[in-house]
Amino acid sequence: MFKATVICDCPPRKKKNSNSSTVKISLLLFPAIFRIMASRLQIEGDESVLLRVTHSNMKTFSPEIRFSLQTTVEAMKEKLWKKCGTSVNSMSLELYDETGAKISVLSDNARPLGFYSPLDGFRLHVIDLDPLSVTSGGWLEDTSLVEKYTISDEAYGKLGGTFRKFKETMPLKKPPGQESKISDNYMEDLCANIKIGDRCEVEPGERRGTVKFVGQAETLAPGFWVGVQFDEPAGKHDGMVKGKRYFDCPPLHGAMVRPDKVEIGDYPEKDPFEDEEI
């Protein structure tokens, strides 16, 4: 018996990819399928959704409001009416996704919000259908449209009980005999043992320094003062107070204090490293 072998030079036939069209359709439907699945998961796990609310008549109105997915459209309108002023009967609601595409119009007041498959971050747009609404024409945002009360300066001056009248009746100076309750020799006795050049410690803060001035200060309150040059920049000035120089010292090293805040004694400069561990 003879075996016959047939050799064919024809190119092999390519198998038709029957799944290519199916894959393309699946890719096109994936966003919608994903949104439905996510919505179902959200209803099961979290019974509410956070929506950004905008309004047709108010540009600055853009709060984020959380709604229950079981809430009816009519109940949503009741909630929005209290926040934006548009009446329920004049309100139309539209739902947009994150890309700005309109998803649906919430036209059935009896349906729950979850029917429209909203997700966190979607936008709920309120349209006010009433041309005479309080929100129309920018009345709730543009304050220039509101009529303001005005009064001439002459008429205001004739009114009583105004702040202007209060300022006019205030005494420019204290009554005679009450210019000061502090005597000129206030704390003079405490300065008896304080001399220029003494080392001292000043409260509060245990600030150490050197006495540079003892006496009355014409630019300060009556009584006696002690001028101190601190070892560190713990003061307020360089020895000049209100244009009057009482002593010289580096900036922020000087202070004028009452004698009862000054303790004279052997107070050497503090060692900045004395508190460090060895």
Short mmCIF file of C-alpha atoms in Angstrom, two decimals:
data_model
loop_
_atom_site.label_atom_id
_atom_site.label_comp_id
_atom_site.label_asym_id
_atom_site.label_seq_id
_atom_site.Cartn_x
_atom_site.Cartn_y
_atom_site.Cartn_z
CA MET A 1 0.00 0.00 0.00
CA PHE A 2 1.18 3.46 -0.78
CA LYS A 3 0.73 6.51 1.49
CA ALA A 4 -0.07 9.73 -0.25
CA THR A 5 1.04 12.98 1.31
CA VAL A 6 -0.60 16.16 0.13
CA ILE A 7 1.36 19.38 0.58
CA CYS A 8 -0.61 22.59 0.41
CA ASP A 9 1.12 25.93 -0.04
CA CYS A 10 -1.99 27.89 0.92
CA PRO A 11 -1.52 30.20 3.96
CA PRO A 12 -3.26 29.04 7.08
CA ARG A 13 -6.66 30.55 7.74
CA LYS A 14 -6.83 33.00 10.63
CA LYS A 15 -9.37 32.31 13.28
CA LYS A 16 -11.96 34.98 13.56
CA ASN A 17 -11.82 36.78 16.88
CA SER A 18 -15.40 36.48 17.93
CA ASN A 19 -14.73 38.11 21.29
CA SER A 20 -13.35 41.44 19.98
CA SER A 21 -16.73 43.08 19.60
CA THR A 22 -17.79 41.76 22.99
CA VAL A 23 -14.70 43.27 24.63
CA LYS A 24 -15.34 46.65 23.03
CA ILE A 25 -18.94 46.66 24.23
CA SER A 26 -17.85 45.65 27.73
CA LEU A 27 -15.35 48.51 27.90
CA LEU A 28 -18.00 50.99 26.84
CA LEU A 29 -20.43 49.73 29.45
CA PHE A 30 -17.86 49.52 32.25
CA PRO A 31 -18.37 53.06 33.66
CA ALA A 32 -22.13 52.59 33.86
CA ILE A 33 -21.78 49.13 35.38
CA PHE A 34 -19.25 50.43 37.89
CA ARG A 35 -21.54 53.29 38.89
CA ILE A 36 -24.46 50.92 39.45
CA MET A 37 -22.32 48.52 41.48
CA ALA A 38 -20.87 51.34 43.54
CA SER A 39 -24.33 52.74 44.13
CA ARG A 40 -25.60 49.36 45.34
CA LEU A 41 -22.62 48.97 47.63
CA GLN A 42 -23.20 52.46 48.98
CA ILE A 43 -26.85 51.75 49.71
CA GLU A 44 -25.90 48.62 51.59
CA GLY A 45 -22.94 50.10 53.49
CA ASP A 46 -23.73 53.81 53.84
CA GLU A 47 -27.36 54.92 53.68
CA SER A 48 -26.42 58.50 52.80
CA VAL A 49 -24.59 60.45 50.12
CA LEU A 50 -22.73 63.78 50.18
CA LEU A 51 -23.75 66.08 47.33
CA ARG A 52 -22.51 69.53 46.34
CA VAL A 53 -25.53 71.77 45.85
CA THR A 54 -25.64 74.66 43.37
CA HIS A 55 -28.42 77.13 42.56
CA SER A 56 -29.54 78.71 39.32
CA ASN A 57 -29.90 82.19 40.85
CA MET A 58 -27.07 82.23 43.40
CA LYS A 59 -23.48 81.96 42.22
CA THR A 60 -21.96 81.81 45.70
CA PHE A 61 -24.36 79.14 46.98
CA SER A 62 -22.40 75.88 46.90
CA PRO A 63 -22.71 73.93 50.17
CA GLU A 64 -22.11 70.23 50.60
CA ILE A 65 -25.21 68.54 52.02
CA ARG A 66 -25.63 64.93 53.09
CA PHE A 67 -28.86 63.23 52.09
CA SER A 68 -30.23 59.83 53.01
CA LEU A 69 -30.65 57.56 50.00
CA GLN A 70 -34.09 56.68 51.34
CA THR A 71 -35.20 60.33 51.35
CA THR A 72 -37.82 61.17 48.77
CA VAL A 73 -37.28 63.93 46.25
CA GLU A 74 -40.05 65.94 47.89
CA ALA A 75 -38.35 65.68 51.29
CA MET A 76 -35.09 66.80 49.69
CA LYS A 77 -36.83 69.87 48.30
CA GLU A 78 -38.20 70.66 51.75
CA LYS A 79 -34.67 70.53 53.16
CA LEU A 80 -33.26 72.66 50.34
CA TRP A 81 -36.06 75.22 50.68
CA LYS A 82 -34.86 76.02 54.22
CA LYS A 83 -31.32 76.54 52.95
CA CYS A 84 -31.78 78.45 49.70
CA GLY A 85 -35.25 80.02 49.87
CA THR A 86 -36.69 78.44 46.73
CA SER A 87 -40.17 77.05 47.40
CA VAL A 88 -40.84 73.35 46.93
CA ASN A 89 -43.40 73.90 44.16
CA SER A 90 -40.99 76.14 42.22
CA MET A 91 -37.98 73.86 42.53
CA SER A 92 -36.54 71.55 39.89
CA LEU A 93 -33.60 69.28 40.71
CA GLU A 94 -30.91 67.95 38.36
CA LEU A 95 -28.16 65.47 39.19
CA TYR A 96 -24.66 65.73 37.66
CA ASP A 97 -21.67 63.42 38.04
CA GLU A 98 -18.05 64.40 38.78
CA THR A 99 -17.35 65.16 35.11
CA GLY A 100 -20.25 67.60 34.88
CA ALA A 101 -22.45 65.29 32.83
CA LYS A 102 -26.14 65.36 33.62
CA ILE A 103 -27.25 62.03 35.05
CA SER A 104 -30.94 62.64 35.50
CA VAL A 105 -33.71 65.05 36.37
CA LEU A 106 -35.33 64.30 39.72
CA SER A 107 -38.84 64.83 38.45
CA ASP A 108 -40.72 62.26 40.53
CA ASN A 109 -41.27 63.66 44.02
CA ALA A 110 -42.29 60.26 45.37
CA ARG A 111 -39.13 58.41 44.39
CA PRO A 112 -36.24 58.00 46.87
CA LEU A 113 -32.90 59.58 46.07
CA GLY A 114 -31.26 56.15 45.84
CA PHE A 115 -33.32 55.40 42.72
CA TYR A 116 -31.12 57.84 40.77
CA SER A 117 -27.87 56.10 41.88
CA PRO A 118 -26.00 59.17 43.21
CA LEU A 119 -22.45 58.94 44.56
CA ASP A 120 -20.44 61.09 46.93
CA GLY A 121 -19.16 64.13 45.05
CA PHE A 122 -22.05 64.38 42.60
CA ARG A 123 -23.62 67.81 42.08
CA LEU A 124 -27.27 68.53 42.79
CA HIS A 125 -28.41 71.60 40.87
CA VAL A 126 -31.43 73.58 42.09
CA ILE A 127 -33.39 75.45 39.44
CA ASP A 128 -35.77 78.16 40.67
CA LEU A 129 -38.73 78.30 38.29
CA ASP A 130 -40.40 81.28 40.01
CA PRO A 131 -39.51 84.59 38.28
CA LEU A 132 -40.67 86.46 41.40
CA SER A 133 -38.62 84.34 43.80
CA VAL A 134 -36.57 85.99 46.53
CA THR A 135 -33.49 84.49 44.90
CA SER A 136 -34.10 86.03 41.48
CA GLY A 137 -32.04 88.97 40.34
CA GLY A 138 -29.32 88.37 42.90
CA TRP A 139 -31.26 89.88 45.81
CA LEU A 140 -29.74 87.47 48.31
CA GLU A 141 -26.16 88.08 47.16
CA ASP A 142 -25.76 91.58 45.71
CA THR A 143 -25.96 93.99 48.65
CA SER A 144 -25.87 96.97 46.27
CA LEU A 145 -29.47 96.14 45.35
CA VAL A 146 -30.62 96.65 48.93
CA GLU A 147 -31.86 100.13 49.80
CA LYS A 148 -29.79 101.48 52.67
CA TYR A 149 -30.70 104.04 55.31
CA THR A 150 -28.83 107.31 54.83
CA ILE A 151 -28.74 110.51 56.88
CA SER A 152 -27.02 113.82 56.32
CA ASP A 153 -24.21 114.91 58.59
CA GLU A 154 -26.24 117.90 59.76
CA ALA A 155 -29.24 115.77 60.69
CA TYR A 156 -27.02 113.26 62.47
CA GLY A 157 -25.46 116.06 64.50
CA LYS A 158 -28.89 117.08 65.80
CA LEU A 159 -29.69 113.59 67.09
CA GLY A 160 -29.20 112.77 70.74
CA GLY A 161 -27.73 109.61 72.19
CA THR A 162 -25.28 109.10 69.33
CA PHE A 163 -21.63 108.15 69.64
CA ARG A 164 -20.68 111.59 68.38
CA LYS A 165 -22.56 113.20 71.26
CA PHE A 166 -20.91 110.80 73.67
CA LYS A 167 -17.45 111.83 72.49
CA GLU A 168 -18.34 115.52 72.67
CA THR A 169 -19.54 115.25 76.26
CA MET A 170 -16.52 113.27 77.45
CA PRO A 171 -14.17 115.43 79.51
CA LEU A 172 -10.86 116.00 77.81
CA LYS A 173 -9.13 115.93 81.17
CA LYS A 174 -9.88 114.33 84.48
CA PRO A 175 -11.74 116.45 87.04
CA PRO A 176 -9.55 118.81 89.10
CA GLY A 177 -7.91 117.07 91.99
CA GLN A 178 -8.13 113.68 90.29
CA GLU A 179 -5.37 114.06 87.71
CA SER A 180 -3.45 111.36 89.56
CA LYS A 181 -3.98 109.17 92.58
CA ILE A 182 -0.21 108.51 92.82
CA SER A 183 1.90 110.94 94.83
CA ASP A 184 5.16 112.34 93.53
CA ASN A 185 7.17 110.59 96.27
CA TYR A 186 5.58 107.19 95.64
CA MET A 187 8.09 104.42 96.61
CA GLU A 188 10.81 106.98 97.34
CA ASP A 189 11.69 105.15 100.56
CA LEU A 190 12.42 101.94 98.63
CA CYS A 191 15.07 103.75 96.60
CA ALA A 192 17.14 104.63 99.67
CA ASN A 193 19.34 101.54 99.28
CA ILE A 194 19.42 101.47 95.48
CA LYS A 195 22.38 103.16 93.80
CA ILE A 196 23.51 103.45 90.21
CA GLY A 197 25.94 100.64 89.43
CA ASP A 198 24.38 98.12 91.86
CA ARG A 199 23.82 94.59 90.65
CA CYS A 200 20.19 93.52 90.89
CA GLU A 201 17.56 90.98 89.99
CA VAL A 202 14.21 92.13 88.64
CA GLU A 203 10.84 90.42 88.89
CA PRO A 204 9.09 88.90 87.13
CA GLY A 205 11.45 86.49 85.42
CA GLU A 206 14.50 86.78 87.69
CA ARG A 207 16.16 89.04 85.13
CA ARG A 208 19.61 90.16 86.21
CA GLY A 209 21.30 93.42 85.38
CA THR A 210 22.84 96.69 86.57
CA VAL A 211 21.08 99.76 87.96
CA LYS A 212 21.51 102.70 85.57
CA PHE A 213 18.92 105.19 86.84
CA VAL A 214 17.14 106.01 90.11
CA GLY A 215 14.58 108.79 90.46
CA GLN A 216 11.45 110.34 89.00
CA ALA A 217 10.70 110.00 85.30
CA GLU A 218 8.82 112.86 83.70
CA THR A 219 7.54 110.76 80.80
CA LEU A 220 6.18 108.06 83.12
CA ALA A 221 3.65 107.99 85.95
CA PRO A 222 4.42 109.94 89.16
CA GLY A 223 6.66 108.38 91.78
CA PHE A 224 10.15 106.89 91.71
CA TRP A 225 11.52 104.54 89.09
CA VAL A 226 14.60 102.38 88.65
CA GLY A 227 16.27 102.07 85.27
CA VAL A 228 17.97 98.71 84.70
CA GLN A 229 20.29 97.46 81.98
CA PHE A 230 19.74 93.70 81.73
CA ASP A 231 22.54 91.27 80.97
CA GLU A 232 20.40 89.75 78.23
CA PRO A 233 17.94 91.31 75.76
CA ALA A 234 15.02 90.96 78.18
CA GLY A 235 14.05 94.63 78.21
CA LYS A 236 11.94 96.97 76.10
CA HIS A 237 14.24 99.77 74.96
CA ASP A 238 17.76 101.23 74.97
CA GLY A 239 17.24 103.63 77.89
CA MET A 240 14.98 106.05 76.03
CA VAL A 241 11.30 106.18 77.04
CA LYS A 242 8.78 108.27 75.09
CA GLY A 243 11.49 110.49 73.63
CA LYS A 244 13.33 111.06 76.91
CA ARG A 245 16.69 109.38 77.48
CA TYR A 246 17.30 108.24 81.05
CA PHE A 247 20.39 106.07 80.44
CA ASP A 248 22.29 104.33 77.64
CA CYS A 249 22.29 100.60 76.93
CA PRO A 250 22.06 98.22 73.97
CA PRO A 251 18.63 97.87 72.30
CA LEU A 252 16.11 95.69 74.17
CA HIS A 253 18.38 95.58 77.24
CA GLY A 254 16.74 98.48 79.12
CA ALA A 255 13.67 98.75 81.33
CA MET A 256 12.10 101.20 83.77
CA VAL A 257 10.58 99.36 86.74
CA ARG A 258 9.20 100.22 90.15
CA PRO A 259 11.60 99.86 93.10
CA ASP A 260 9.55 97.07 94.68
CA LYS A 261 10.40 94.85 91.70
CA VAL A 262 14.16 95.30 92.20
CA GLU A 263 16.27 93.17 94.55
CA ILE A 264 19.80 94.49 95.20
CA GLY A 265 22.52 91.94 95.94
CA ASP A 266 25.36 89.82 94.62
CA TYR A 267 23.85 88.76 91.32
CA PRO A 268 26.57 87.83 88.82
CA GLU A 269 25.71 87.26 85.19
CA LYS A 270 24.04 83.91 84.64
CA ASP A 271 26.11 81.17 83.03
CA PRO A 272 24.10 79.98 80.01
CA PHE A 273 25.58 76.50 80.45
CA GLU A 274 25.01 76.10 84.19
CA ASP A 275 21.81 74.11 83.70
CA GLU A 276 23.30 71.65 81.23
CA GLU A 277 24.08 68.11 82.34
CA ILE A 278 27.71 67.06 82.71
#
